[in-house]
């Protein structure tokens, strides 16, 4: 678990992943050398990952989001999760407890052949026994208390701008590729790798950020911030109460994400809490008082492989051997 200074550095990087160590040091009131040393250790230790992503490709225009729940062959949970995480259209992938072994979210362009993706690509995996697919109708990203934002680092509102494929040329894509693994990489280093001038790289990146064609994403391991419980709560809610339930959940600390599904369960909420006591309190004080809920099920997130289209670096060095999370459950064809 990170200490207070490390946590403040992470919070600054959540707001601006390319903020200089001098800016961060000034914001949290420590010497620049301390911010540099601590921040570098966090990055090199895989506690956080910062990457620059093209907005157009991560959220394709006219795209749809689908949740996949996958049941795997015995001993294949980790390998299936890794293969799903390798897909460029997977946004979130986790090994979970419950009826299914792996949950994932796919962002699919409307023009794509969903049958080919689900039947020919995913279900053809010999390690997958069953797939349950649900369309996500709406998403409500909240994350009220994780992490707290520093107002001084909030960016001024940018004018509305819809990115399109013609906003990227080969040079733009090459620059983004150089920044995809290290979003804080210096413009000078990128320029040297691509045989461009530093001013060219800086100007193009500035334009892509200002036009919202690219974004800097900071991925943080929740356990590093003391959030030791990651879980999904699935709720069957009467349609007439759905908006009220979403509104209530969206204002609860610990709720990281809410999705309204077209099917049962109708609502899925991801929680990031600090302790078992927090889970018990949340169930008693929040879930028990929600109107129109007829059923609840819970899945513990055992290993999260991917968030926000980024592979979680803290699971890259897993032992290659898979272990069976459901040894007692017989396989079914």
Coordinates of C-alpha atoms in Angstrom, one line a residue:
X1 CA 0.0 0.0 0.0
X2 CA 1.3 3.5 -0.9
X3 CA 2.0 6.1 1.7
X4 CA 0.6 9.6 1.7
X5 CA 3.1 11.2 -0.6
X6 CA 2.9 8.3 -3.2
X7 CA -0.8 8.5 -3.1
X8 CA -0.8 12.3 -3.8
X9 CA 1.6 11.7 -6.7
X10 CA -0.8 9.1 -8.1
X11 CA -3.7 11.4 -7.7
X12 CA -1.9 14.2 -9.6
X13 CA -1.0 11.7 -12.4
X14 CA -4.6 10.6 -12.6
X15 CA -5.5 14.2 -13.5
X16 CA -2.6 14.9 -15.9
X17 CA -0.5 11.9 -16.7
X18 CA 2.1 14.1 -18.4
X19 CA 2.4 16.7 -15.6
X20 CA 6.0 17.5 -14.9
X21 CA 7.6 16.4 -11.6
X22 CA 8.1 20.1 -10.8
X23 CA 4.4 20.7 -11.2
X24 CA 3.5 17.7 -9.1
X25 CA 6.1 18.7 -6.4
X26 CA 4.6 22.2 -6.2
X27 CA 1.1 20.8 -6.0
X28 CA 1.7 18.4 -3.1
X29 CA 4.4 20.5 -1.3
X30 CA 7.5 18.3 -1.6
X31 CA 10.9 18.9 -3.3
X32 CA 11.1 18.1 -7.0
X33 CA 13.7 15.5 -6.3
X34 CA 11.2 13.7 -4.0
X35 CA 8.4 13.8 -6.6
X36 CA 10.8 12.5 -9.3
X37 CA 12.2 9.7 -7.2
X38 CA 8.9 8.5 -5.8
X39 CA 7.1 8.9 -9.1
X40 CA 9.8 7.0 -11.0
X41 CA 9.7 4.2 -8.5
X42 CA 5.9 3.9 -8.9
X43 CA 6.2 3.7 -12.7
X44 CA 9.1 1.3 -12.7
X45 CA 7.5 -0.9 -10.0
X46 CA 4.3 -1.2 -12.2
X47 CA 2.1 0.3 -9.5
X48 CA 0.8 2.6 -12.2
X49 CA 0.8 2.7 -16.0
X50 CA 0.5 5.8 -18.1
X51 CA -0.3 5.5 -21.8
X52 CA -1.4 7.8 -24.6
X53 CA -4.3 6.4 -26.6
X54 CA -6.1 7.5 -29.8
X55 CA -9.7 8.4 -28.8
X56 CA -11.1 7.4 -32.2
X57 CA -9.8 3.8 -32.0
X58 CA -10.6 3.2 -28.3
X59 CA -14.1 4.5 -28.6
X60 CA -15.2 4.0 -32.2
X61 CA -17.9 6.2 -33.5
X62 CA -21.3 4.5 -33.5
X63 CA -19.9 1.7 -31.3
X64 CA -21.8 -0.6 -28.9
X65 CA -20.6 -2.1 -25.7
X66 CA -21.2 -5.8 -24.9
X67 CA -20.6 -7.6 -21.7
X68 CA -19.3 -11.2 -22.1
X69 CA -19.4 -13.8 -19.3
X70 CA -17.3 -16.8 -20.1
X71 CA -17.1 -20.3 -18.6
X72 CA -13.8 -22.0 -19.1
X73 CA -12.3 -25.4 -19.1
X74 CA -10.6 -26.5 -15.9
X75 CA -7.2 -24.9 -15.6
X76 CA -7.7 -22.5 -18.5
X77 CA -9.1 -19.4 -16.7
X78 CA -5.9 -17.4 -16.8
X79 CA -5.1 -18.3 -20.4
X80 CA -8.6 -17.4 -21.6
X81 CA -8.5 -14.1 -19.7
X82 CA -5.1 -13.2 -21.3
X83 CA -6.4 -14.0 -24.8
X84 CA -9.5 -11.8 -24.3
X85 CA -7.3 -9.0 -22.9
X86 CA -5.1 -9.3 -26.0
X87 CA -8.1 -8.3 -28.2
X88 CA -7.9 -4.7 -29.2
X89 CA -11.7 -4.4 -28.8
X90 CA -11.7 -5.6 -25.2
X91 CA -11.9 -2.7 -22.7
X92 CA -12.1 -4.6 -19.4
X93 CA -11.3 -8.2 -18.6
X94 CA -11.3 -10.0 -15.2
X95 CA -11.3 -13.5 -13.7
X96 CA -14.2 -13.6 -11.3
X97 CA -16.0 -15.9 -8.9
X98 CA -19.6 -17.0 -9.5
X99 CA -21.4 -18.9 -12.3
X100 CA -18.8 -17.8 -14.9
X101 CA -15.1 -17.6 -14.8
X102 CA -14.2 -14.6 -16.8
X103 CA -16.0 -11.3 -17.4
X104 CA -15.1 -8.9 -20.2
X105 CA -16.4 -5.8 -22.0
X106 CA -16.1 -5.4 -25.7
X107 CA -16.5 -2.1 -27.6
X108 CA -17.7 -3.1 -31.1
X109 CA -18.3 -0.7 -34.0
X110 CA -21.9 -0.9 -35.2
X111 CA -20.6 -1.9 -38.6
X112 CA -18.8 -5.0 -37.2
X113 CA -20.2 -8.5 -37.6
X114 CA -21.1 -9.4 -34.0
X115 CA -21.8 -13.0 -35.0
X116 CA -18.3 -13.4 -36.4
X117 CA -16.8 -11.9 -33.2
X118 CA -18.8 -14.0 -30.7
X119 CA -19.2 -17.3 -32.7
X120 CA -16.2 -17.6 -35.0
X121 CA -13.6 -15.8 -32.8
X122 CA -14.4 -16.2 -29.2
X123 CA -16.6 -19.3 -28.9
X124 CA -14.2 -21.2 -31.2
X125 CA -11.6 -21.1 -28.4
X126 CA -11.3 -24.7 -27.3
X127 CA -10.8 -23.6 -23.7
X128 CA -14.2 -21.8 -23.6
X129 CA -17.2 -23.9 -22.7
X130 CA -20.0 -21.2 -22.7
X131 CA -20.4 -17.5 -23.4
X132 CA -23.2 -15.3 -22.2
X133 CA -23.5 -12.0 -24.1
X134 CA -25.4 -8.9 -23.0
X135 CA -25.8 -5.5 -24.7
X136 CA -25.0 -2.5 -22.5
X137 CA -27.6 0.2 -22.9
X138 CA -26.1 2.9 -20.9
X139 CA -23.0 3.5 -18.7
X140 CA -22.6 5.7 -15.7
X141 CA -19.0 6.2 -14.7
X142 CA -18.8 7.7 -11.3
X143 CA -15.8 6.9 -9.1
X144 CA -16.7 9.4 -6.4
X145 CA -13.8 8.8 -4.1
X146 CA -11.2 7.0 -6.1
X147 CA -9.0 9.0 -6.4
X148 CA -9.7 12.5 -5.2
X149 CA -8.9 15.1 -7.8
X150 CA -6.8 18.2 -7.3
X151 CA -8.8 21.2 -8.6
X152 CA -5.6 23.0 -9.6
X153 CA -4.9 20.3 -12.1
X154 CA -8.3 20.3 -13.8
X155 CA -8.0 21.1 -17.4
X156 CA -10.1 24.0 -18.8
X157 CA -13.1 22.8 -20.9
X158 CA -12.3 22.2 -24.5
X159 CA -14.6 23.1 -27.4
X160 CA -16.7 20.2 -28.6
X161 CA -15.0 18.3 -31.4
X162 CA -15.8 15.0 -33.0
X163 CA -12.7 13.2 -34.1
X164 CA -12.7 11.4 -37.5
X165 CA -10.2 9.1 -39.3
X166 CA -8.9 11.9 -41.5
X167 CA -7.5 13.7 -38.3
X168 CA -4.7 11.1 -38.2
X169 CA -2.0 10.7 -40.7
X170 CA 0.9 8.2 -40.7
X171 CA 3.1 10.5 -38.6
X172 CA 0.4 11.0 -36.0
X173 CA -0.1 7.2 -35.7
X174 CA 3.6 6.6 -35.4
X175 CA 3.8 9.2 -32.6
X176 CA 0.9 7.6 -30.7
X177 CA 2.5 4.1 -31.2
X178 CA 5.7 5.4 -29.5
X179 CA 3.6 6.8 -26.6
X180 CA 1.4 3.7 -26.2
X181 CA 3.6 2.0 -23.7
X182 CA 4.9 5.0 -21.9
X183 CA 2.6 8.1 -22.0
X184 CA 5.2 10.2 -20.2
X185 CA 8.0 9.5 -22.8
X186 CA 9.6 12.8 -23.7
X187 CA 8.9 14.4 -27.0
X188 CA 12.6 14.5 -27.7
X189 CA 12.8 10.7 -27.3
X190 CA 9.9 10.2 -29.6
X191 CA 11.3 12.6 -32.1
X192 CA 14.7 10.7 -32.1
X193 CA 12.9 7.4 -32.6
X194 CA 11.0 8.6 -35.6
X195 CA 13.6 10.9 -37.1
X196 CA 11.4 14.0 -36.6
X197 CA 12.1 17.3 -34.9
X198 CA 11.0 17.7 -31.3
X199 CA 8.9 20.7 -32.2
X200 CA 7.0 18.6 -34.7
X201 CA 6.2 15.9 -32.2
X202 CA 5.2 18.5 -29.6
X203 CA 3.0 20.4 -32.0
X204 CA 1.2 17.3 -33.2
X205 CA 0.6 16.0 -29.7
X206 CA -0.7 19.3 -28.5
X207 CA -3.1 19.4 -31.4
X208 CA -4.3 15.8 -30.8
X209 CA -4.9 16.5 -27.1
X210 CA -6.7 19.8 -27.7
X211 CA -8.9 18.3 -30.4
X212 CA -9.6 15.3 -28.2
X213 CA -8.3 13.0 -30.8
X214 CA -5.9 11.4 -28.2
X215 CA -5.9 11.2 -24.4
X216 CA -3.4 10.4 -21.7
X217 CA -4.7 7.6 -19.5
X218 CA -3.3 6.7 -16.0
X219 CA -4.0 3.2 -14.7
X220 CA -3.6 2.6 -11.0
X221 CA -3.7 -0.7 -9.1
X222 CA -6.5 -0.2 -6.5
X223 CA -4.7 -2.3 -3.9
X224 CA -1.9 0.3 -3.9
X225 CA -4.4 2.9 -2.7
X226 CA -5.9 0.6 0.0
X227 CA -8.9 -0.6 -2.0
X228 CA -8.5 -4.3 -1.3
X229 CA -12.0 -5.4 -2.3
X230 CA -13.0 -5.3 -6.0
X231 CA -16.4 -6.8 -6.9
X232 CA -19.3 -6.7 -9.2
X233 CA -22.9 -6.5 -7.9
X234 CA -25.6 -7.5 -10.3
X235 CA -29.2 -6.4 -9.6
X236 CA -32.5 -7.3 -11.1
X237 CA -34.5 -4.0 -10.9
X238 CA -38.0 -3.2 -12.0
X239 CA -37.8 -0.9 -15.0
X240 CA -39.8 1.8 -13.3
X241 CA -37.2 2.0 -10.5
X242 CA -34.1 1.7 -12.6
X243 CA -33.4 5.5 -12.8
X244 CA -33.8 5.9 -9.1
X245 CA -31.4 3.0 -8.3
X246 CA -28.8 4.4 -10.7
X247 CA -29.1 7.8 -9.1
X248 CA -28.6 6.4 -5.6
X249 CA -25.7 4.2 -6.5
X250 CA -24.0 7.0 -8.5
X251 CA -23.6 9.0 -5.3
X252 CA -22.2 6.3 -3.1
X253 CA -18.5 6.2 -2.3
X254 CA -17.0 3.0 -3.5
X255 CA -19.1 2.7 -6.6
X256 CA -16.7 2.9 -9.5
X257 CA -18.9 2.1 -12.5
X258 CA -22.6 1.4 -13.3
X259 CA -24.0 -0.2 -16.4
X260 CA -27.6 -0.6 -17.5
X261 CA -28.0 -3.9 -19.4
X262 CA -30.5 -5.0 -21.9
X263 CA -31.5 -8.2 -20.1
X264 CA -31.2 -9.7 -16.7
X265 CA -29.6 -8.6 -14.5
X266 CA -30.6 -5.1 -15.5
X267 CA -27.9 -3.3 -13.6
X268 CA -24.2 -4.1 -12.9
X269 CA -22.2 -2.0 -10.5
X270 CA -18.4 -2.3 -9.9
X271 CA -17.4 -1.6 -6.3
X272 CA -13.9 -0.8 -5.0
X273 CA -13.9 -0.9 -1.2
X274 CA -11.3 -1.0 1.4
X275 CA -12.4 -3.9 3.7
X276 CA -15.0 -6.6 4.4
X277 CA -16.6 -4.3 6.9
X278 CA -17.2 -1.7 4.1
X279 CA -18.8 -4.5 2.0
X280 CA -21.2 -5.4 4.8
X281 CA -22.0 -1.7 5.5
X282 CA -22.7 -1.1 1.8
X283 CA -25.1 -4.0 1.5
X284 CA -27.0 -3.1 4.7
X285 CA -27.1 0.7 4.2
X286 CA -27.3 1.0 0.4
X287 CA -28.4 -2.2 -1.4
X288 CA -31.1 -3.1 1.2
X289 CA -32.8 0.2 0.8
X290 CA -32.9 0.3 -3.0
X291 CA -36.4 0.3 -4.5
X292 CA -37.6 -2.4 -6.9
X293 CA -34.7 -4.8 -6.5
X294 CA -35.8 -8.4 -6.8
X295 CA -32.5 -10.2 -6.9
X296 CA -28.8 -9.6 -6.2
X297 CA -25.7 -11.6 -7.1
X298 CA -22.1 -10.9 -6.4
X299 CA -18.9 -11.7 -8.2
X300 CA -15.5 -11.1 -6.7
X301 CA -12.8 -9.8 -9.1
X302 CA -10.0 -12.2 -8.6
X303 CA -7.6 -10.8 -11.2
X304 CA -8.2 -7.8 -13.4
X305 CA -6.2 -8.1 -16.6
X306 CA -7.4 -5.0 -18.4
X307 CA -9.0 -1.6 -17.7
X308 CA -9.8 1.2 -20.0
X309 CA -8.2 -0.7 -23.0
X310 CA -4.9 -0.9 -21.0
X311 CA -3.3 -4.2 -19.9
X312 CA -2.7 -4.1 -16.1
X313 CA 1.1 -4.2 -15.8
X314 CA 1.0 -5.8 -12.3
X315 CA -0.3 -9.1 -13.8
X316 CA 2.1 -9.3 -16.7
X317 CA 4.6 -11.4 -14.8
X318 CA 2.2 -14.1 -13.6
X319 CA 3.4 -17.6 -13.4
X320 CA 2.5 -19.3 -16.7
X321 CA 0.8 -22.3 -15.0
X322 CA -2.9 -21.9 -14.6
X323 CA -4.7 -23.0 -11.4
X324 CA -8.2 -24.3 -11.1
X325 CA -10.6 -21.8 -9.4
X326 CA -13.5 -24.3 -9.5
X327 CA -11.9 -27.7 -9.0
X328 CA -15.2 -29.1 -7.7
X329 CA -17.3 -28.1 -10.6
X330 CA -17.6 -30.8 -13.4
X331 CA -17.1 -29.6 -17.0
X332 CA -20.0 -29.5 -19.3
X333 CA -20.0 -29.5 -23.1

